[in-house]
Short mmCIF file of C-alpha atoms (C1' of nucleotides) in Angstrom, two decimals:
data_model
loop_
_atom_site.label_atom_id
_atom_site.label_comp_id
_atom_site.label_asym_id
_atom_site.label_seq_id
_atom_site.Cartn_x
_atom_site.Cartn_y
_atom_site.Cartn_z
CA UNK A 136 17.08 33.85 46.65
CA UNK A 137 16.16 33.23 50.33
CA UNK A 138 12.97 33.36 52.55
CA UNK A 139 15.33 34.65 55.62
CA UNK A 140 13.93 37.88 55.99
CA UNK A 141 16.49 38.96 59.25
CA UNK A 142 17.83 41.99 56.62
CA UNK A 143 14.51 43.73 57.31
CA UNK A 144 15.41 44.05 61.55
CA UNK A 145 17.90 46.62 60.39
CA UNK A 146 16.98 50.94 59.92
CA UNK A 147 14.34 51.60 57.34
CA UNK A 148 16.94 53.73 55.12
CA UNK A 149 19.62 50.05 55.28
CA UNK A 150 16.13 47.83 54.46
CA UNK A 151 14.85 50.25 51.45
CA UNK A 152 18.19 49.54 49.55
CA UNK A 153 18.06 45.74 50.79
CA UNK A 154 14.39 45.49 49.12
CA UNK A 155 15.37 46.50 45.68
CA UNK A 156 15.50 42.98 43.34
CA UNK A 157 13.47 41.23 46.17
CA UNK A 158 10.83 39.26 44.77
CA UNK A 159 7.09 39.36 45.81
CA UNK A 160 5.36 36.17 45.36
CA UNK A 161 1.27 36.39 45.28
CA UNK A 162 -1.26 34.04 45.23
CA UNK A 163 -4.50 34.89 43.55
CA UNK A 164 -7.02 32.40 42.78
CA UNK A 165 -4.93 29.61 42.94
CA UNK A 166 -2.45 31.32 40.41
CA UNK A 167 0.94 32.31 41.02
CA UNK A 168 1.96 36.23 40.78
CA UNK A 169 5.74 37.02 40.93
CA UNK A 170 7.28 40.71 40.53
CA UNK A 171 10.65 42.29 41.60
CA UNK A 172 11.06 45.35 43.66
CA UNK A 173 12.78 48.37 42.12
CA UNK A 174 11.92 51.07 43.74
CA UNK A 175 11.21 52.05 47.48
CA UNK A 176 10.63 54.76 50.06
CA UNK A 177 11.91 54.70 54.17
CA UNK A 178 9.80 56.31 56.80
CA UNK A 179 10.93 56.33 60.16
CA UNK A 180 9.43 57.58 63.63
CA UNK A 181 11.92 60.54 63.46
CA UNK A 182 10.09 61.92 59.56
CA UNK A 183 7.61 64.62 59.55
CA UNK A 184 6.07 62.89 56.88
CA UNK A 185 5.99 59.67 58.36
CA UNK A 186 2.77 58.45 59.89
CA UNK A 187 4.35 56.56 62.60
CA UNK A 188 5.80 60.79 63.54
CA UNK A 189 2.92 61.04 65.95
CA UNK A 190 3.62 58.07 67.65
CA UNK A 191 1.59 54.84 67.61
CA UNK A 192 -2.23 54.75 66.51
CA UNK A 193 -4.81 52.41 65.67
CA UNK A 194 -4.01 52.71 62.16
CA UNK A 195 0.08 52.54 62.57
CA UNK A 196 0.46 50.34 65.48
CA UNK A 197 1.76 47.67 62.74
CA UNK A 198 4.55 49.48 61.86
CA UNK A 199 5.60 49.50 65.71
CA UNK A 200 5.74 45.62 65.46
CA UNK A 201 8.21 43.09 64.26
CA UNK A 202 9.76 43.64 60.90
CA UNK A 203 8.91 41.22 58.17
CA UNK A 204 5.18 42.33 58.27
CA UNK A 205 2.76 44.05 55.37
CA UNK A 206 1.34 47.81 56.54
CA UNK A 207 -1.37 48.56 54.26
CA UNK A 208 -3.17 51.95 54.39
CA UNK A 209 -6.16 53.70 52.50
CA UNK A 210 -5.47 57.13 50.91
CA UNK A 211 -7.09 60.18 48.54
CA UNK A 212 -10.24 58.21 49.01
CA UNK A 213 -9.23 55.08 46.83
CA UNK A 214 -6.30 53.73 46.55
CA UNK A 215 -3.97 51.66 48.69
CA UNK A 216 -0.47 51.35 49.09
CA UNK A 217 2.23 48.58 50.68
CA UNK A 218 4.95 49.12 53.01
CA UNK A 219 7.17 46.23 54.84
CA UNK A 220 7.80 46.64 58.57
CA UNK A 221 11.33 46.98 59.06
CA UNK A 222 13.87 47.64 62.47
CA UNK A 223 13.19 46.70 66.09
CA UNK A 224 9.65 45.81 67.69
CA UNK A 225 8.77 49.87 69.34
CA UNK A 226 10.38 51.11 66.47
CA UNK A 227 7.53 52.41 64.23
CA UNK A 228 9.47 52.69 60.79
CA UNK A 229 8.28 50.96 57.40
CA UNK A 230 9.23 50.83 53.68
CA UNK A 231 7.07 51.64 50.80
CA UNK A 232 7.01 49.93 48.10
CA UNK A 233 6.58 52.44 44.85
CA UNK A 234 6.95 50.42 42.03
CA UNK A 235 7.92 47.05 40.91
CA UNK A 236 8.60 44.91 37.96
CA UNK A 237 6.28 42.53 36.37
CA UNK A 238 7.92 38.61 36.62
CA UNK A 239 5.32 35.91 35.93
CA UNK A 240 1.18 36.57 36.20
CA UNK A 241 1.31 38.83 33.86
CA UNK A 242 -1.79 38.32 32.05
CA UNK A 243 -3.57 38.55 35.83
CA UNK A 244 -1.53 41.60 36.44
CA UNK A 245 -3.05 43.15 33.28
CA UNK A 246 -6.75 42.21 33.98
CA UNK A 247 -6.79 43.34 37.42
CA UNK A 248 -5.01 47.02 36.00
CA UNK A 249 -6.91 46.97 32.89
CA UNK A 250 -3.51 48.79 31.97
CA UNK A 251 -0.75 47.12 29.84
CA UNK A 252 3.12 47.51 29.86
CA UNK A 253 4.54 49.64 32.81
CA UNK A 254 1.29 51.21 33.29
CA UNK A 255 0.54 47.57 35.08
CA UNK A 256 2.82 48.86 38.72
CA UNK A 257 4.73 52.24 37.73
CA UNK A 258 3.53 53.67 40.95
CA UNK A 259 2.24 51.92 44.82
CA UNK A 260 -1.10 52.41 44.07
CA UNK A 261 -1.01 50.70 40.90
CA UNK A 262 1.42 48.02 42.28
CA UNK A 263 -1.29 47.37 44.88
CA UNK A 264 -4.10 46.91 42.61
CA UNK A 265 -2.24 44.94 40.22
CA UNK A 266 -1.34 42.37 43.16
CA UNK A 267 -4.78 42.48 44.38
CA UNK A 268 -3.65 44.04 48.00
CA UNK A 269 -5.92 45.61 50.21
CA UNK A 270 -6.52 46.21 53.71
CA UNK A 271 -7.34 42.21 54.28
CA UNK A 272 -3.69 41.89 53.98
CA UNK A 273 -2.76 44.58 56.21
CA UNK A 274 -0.67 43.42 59.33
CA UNK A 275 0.32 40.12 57.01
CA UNK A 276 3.43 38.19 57.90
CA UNK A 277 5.66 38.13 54.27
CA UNK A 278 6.60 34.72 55.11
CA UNK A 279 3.59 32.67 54.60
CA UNK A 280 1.11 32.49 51.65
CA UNK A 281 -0.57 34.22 50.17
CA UNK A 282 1.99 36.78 50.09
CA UNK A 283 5.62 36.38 50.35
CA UNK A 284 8.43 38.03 50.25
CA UNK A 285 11.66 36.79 48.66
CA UNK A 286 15.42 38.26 49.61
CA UNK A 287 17.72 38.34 46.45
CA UNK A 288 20.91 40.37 46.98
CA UNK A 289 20.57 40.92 43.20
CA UNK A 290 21.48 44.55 42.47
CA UNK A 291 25.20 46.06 42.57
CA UNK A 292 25.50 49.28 44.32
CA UNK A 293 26.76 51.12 41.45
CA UNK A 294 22.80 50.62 40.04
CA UNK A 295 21.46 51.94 43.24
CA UNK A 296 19.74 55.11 42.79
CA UNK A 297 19.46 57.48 45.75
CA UNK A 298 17.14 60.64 45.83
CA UNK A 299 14.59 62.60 47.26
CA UNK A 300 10.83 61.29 47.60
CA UNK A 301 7.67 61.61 46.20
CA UNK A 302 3.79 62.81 46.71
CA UNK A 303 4.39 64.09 49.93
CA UNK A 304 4.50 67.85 51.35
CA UNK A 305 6.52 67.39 54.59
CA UNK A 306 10.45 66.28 54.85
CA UNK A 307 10.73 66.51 50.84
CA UNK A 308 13.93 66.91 50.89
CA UNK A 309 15.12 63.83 52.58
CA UNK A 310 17.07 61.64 50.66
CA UNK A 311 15.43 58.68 51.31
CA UNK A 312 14.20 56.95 47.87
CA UNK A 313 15.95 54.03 46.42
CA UNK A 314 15.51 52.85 42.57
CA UNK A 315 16.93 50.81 40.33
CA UNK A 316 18.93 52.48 37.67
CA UNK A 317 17.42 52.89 34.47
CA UNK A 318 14.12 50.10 35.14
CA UNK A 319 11.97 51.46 33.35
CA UNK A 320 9.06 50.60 35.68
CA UNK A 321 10.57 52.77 38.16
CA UNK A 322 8.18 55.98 39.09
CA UNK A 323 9.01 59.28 38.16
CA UNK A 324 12.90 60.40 37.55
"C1'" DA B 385 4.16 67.53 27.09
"C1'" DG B 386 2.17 69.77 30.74
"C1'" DC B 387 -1.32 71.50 33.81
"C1'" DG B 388 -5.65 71.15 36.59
"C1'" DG B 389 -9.36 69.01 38.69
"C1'" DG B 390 -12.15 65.13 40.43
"C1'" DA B 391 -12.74 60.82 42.77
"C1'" DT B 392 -13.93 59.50 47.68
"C1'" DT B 393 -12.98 57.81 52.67
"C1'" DT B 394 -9.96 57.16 56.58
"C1'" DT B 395 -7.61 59.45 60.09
"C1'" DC B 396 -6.48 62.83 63.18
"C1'" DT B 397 -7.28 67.89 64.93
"C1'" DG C 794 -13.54 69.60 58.91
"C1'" DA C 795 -9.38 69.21 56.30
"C1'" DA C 796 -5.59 66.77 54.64
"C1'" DA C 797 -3.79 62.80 52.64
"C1'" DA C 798 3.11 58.44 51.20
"C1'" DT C 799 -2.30 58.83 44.35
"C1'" DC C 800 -4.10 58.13 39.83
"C1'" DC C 801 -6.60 59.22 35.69
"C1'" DC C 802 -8.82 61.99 32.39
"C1'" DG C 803 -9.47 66.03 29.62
"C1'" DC C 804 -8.07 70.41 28.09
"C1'" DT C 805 -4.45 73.58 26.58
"C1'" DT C 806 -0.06 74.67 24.46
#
DNA sequence: AGCGGGATTTTCT
DNA sequence: GAAAATCCCGCTT
């Protein structure tokens, strides 16, 4: 496990498999939150149902920034979700993070949920509220405290999962959602 | 097990 | 003014 986070300067699609077994390391209240990655999503500038599509905004000019960086945004009116800057500064691409696995904190994870067991981060919303991430921590570099992000080229390609994405009504088809096979944190199947 | 609706606010048209 | 990268609850089968 390293702190050199140089994979995420490659294409969202090459950084989305990268992230899966990365650790995220939180700090809440002086207490230590850890959870791996398993599953993810890549949006791109050249995706319909990206938001960085239209070009840059107020609200996506993060992902148009250096890679390595947190892009928080507010949707359906209350919940937030997580993304990591990946690819070139101009390039507005990102990776969502949809779901990850529970590694130390737990009992934290469970009070700020109120949910037990996978319920705790089977989906980014959830994931986001269970690590106590909101828009303070959008445009955050995932090198530094109090949220950072840990490389571990953990997973073997053969438990790499590739298929189509989720919750979204443009570019469905696009095969561009990465899980780990058979974690049973992962999202939907 | 599966469907349908409500919550609720930011962002862009 | 409508849609949105979602989640949860309650009702029906």
């Amino acid at each position: 496990m390293t702190n050199n986070l140089d994979f995420l300067k490659n294409d969202s699609l090459t950084a989305a498999s990268d992230l899966l077994g990365c650790y995220l390391e939180r700090e809440i209240d002086g207490n230590i939150v850890t959870v791996k990655i398993v599953e993810t999503e890549a949006y791109d500038q050249n995706d319909a149902a990206s938001h960085s599509f239209k070009g840059q905004t107020e609200r996506t000019k993060i992902m148009f920034g250096p890679a390595g960086y947190l892009y928080v945004y507010f949707t359906y009116g209350m919940h937030y979700c997580c993304n990591i800057v990946t690819d070139k500064v101009g390039v507005g691409s990102a990776v969502l993070i949809r779901a990850v696995e529970p590694i130390n904190g737990i009992d934290m994870m469970e009070k700020l949920r109120r949910r037990q067991g996978i319920e705790i981060s089977n989906g980014p919303a959830k994931l986001c509220e269970a690590l106590n991430i909101d828009k303070t921590l959008n445009g955050h570099d995932l090198s530094v405290s109090p949220l950072k992000l840990l490389y571990n080229q953990s997973i073997p390609k053969e438990d790499i999962v590739i298929s189509t994405r989720i919750g979204i009504s443009k570019a469905k088809d696009e095969l561009k959602r990465f899980y780990i096979k058979d974690n049973p944190y992962v999202s939907r199947v």
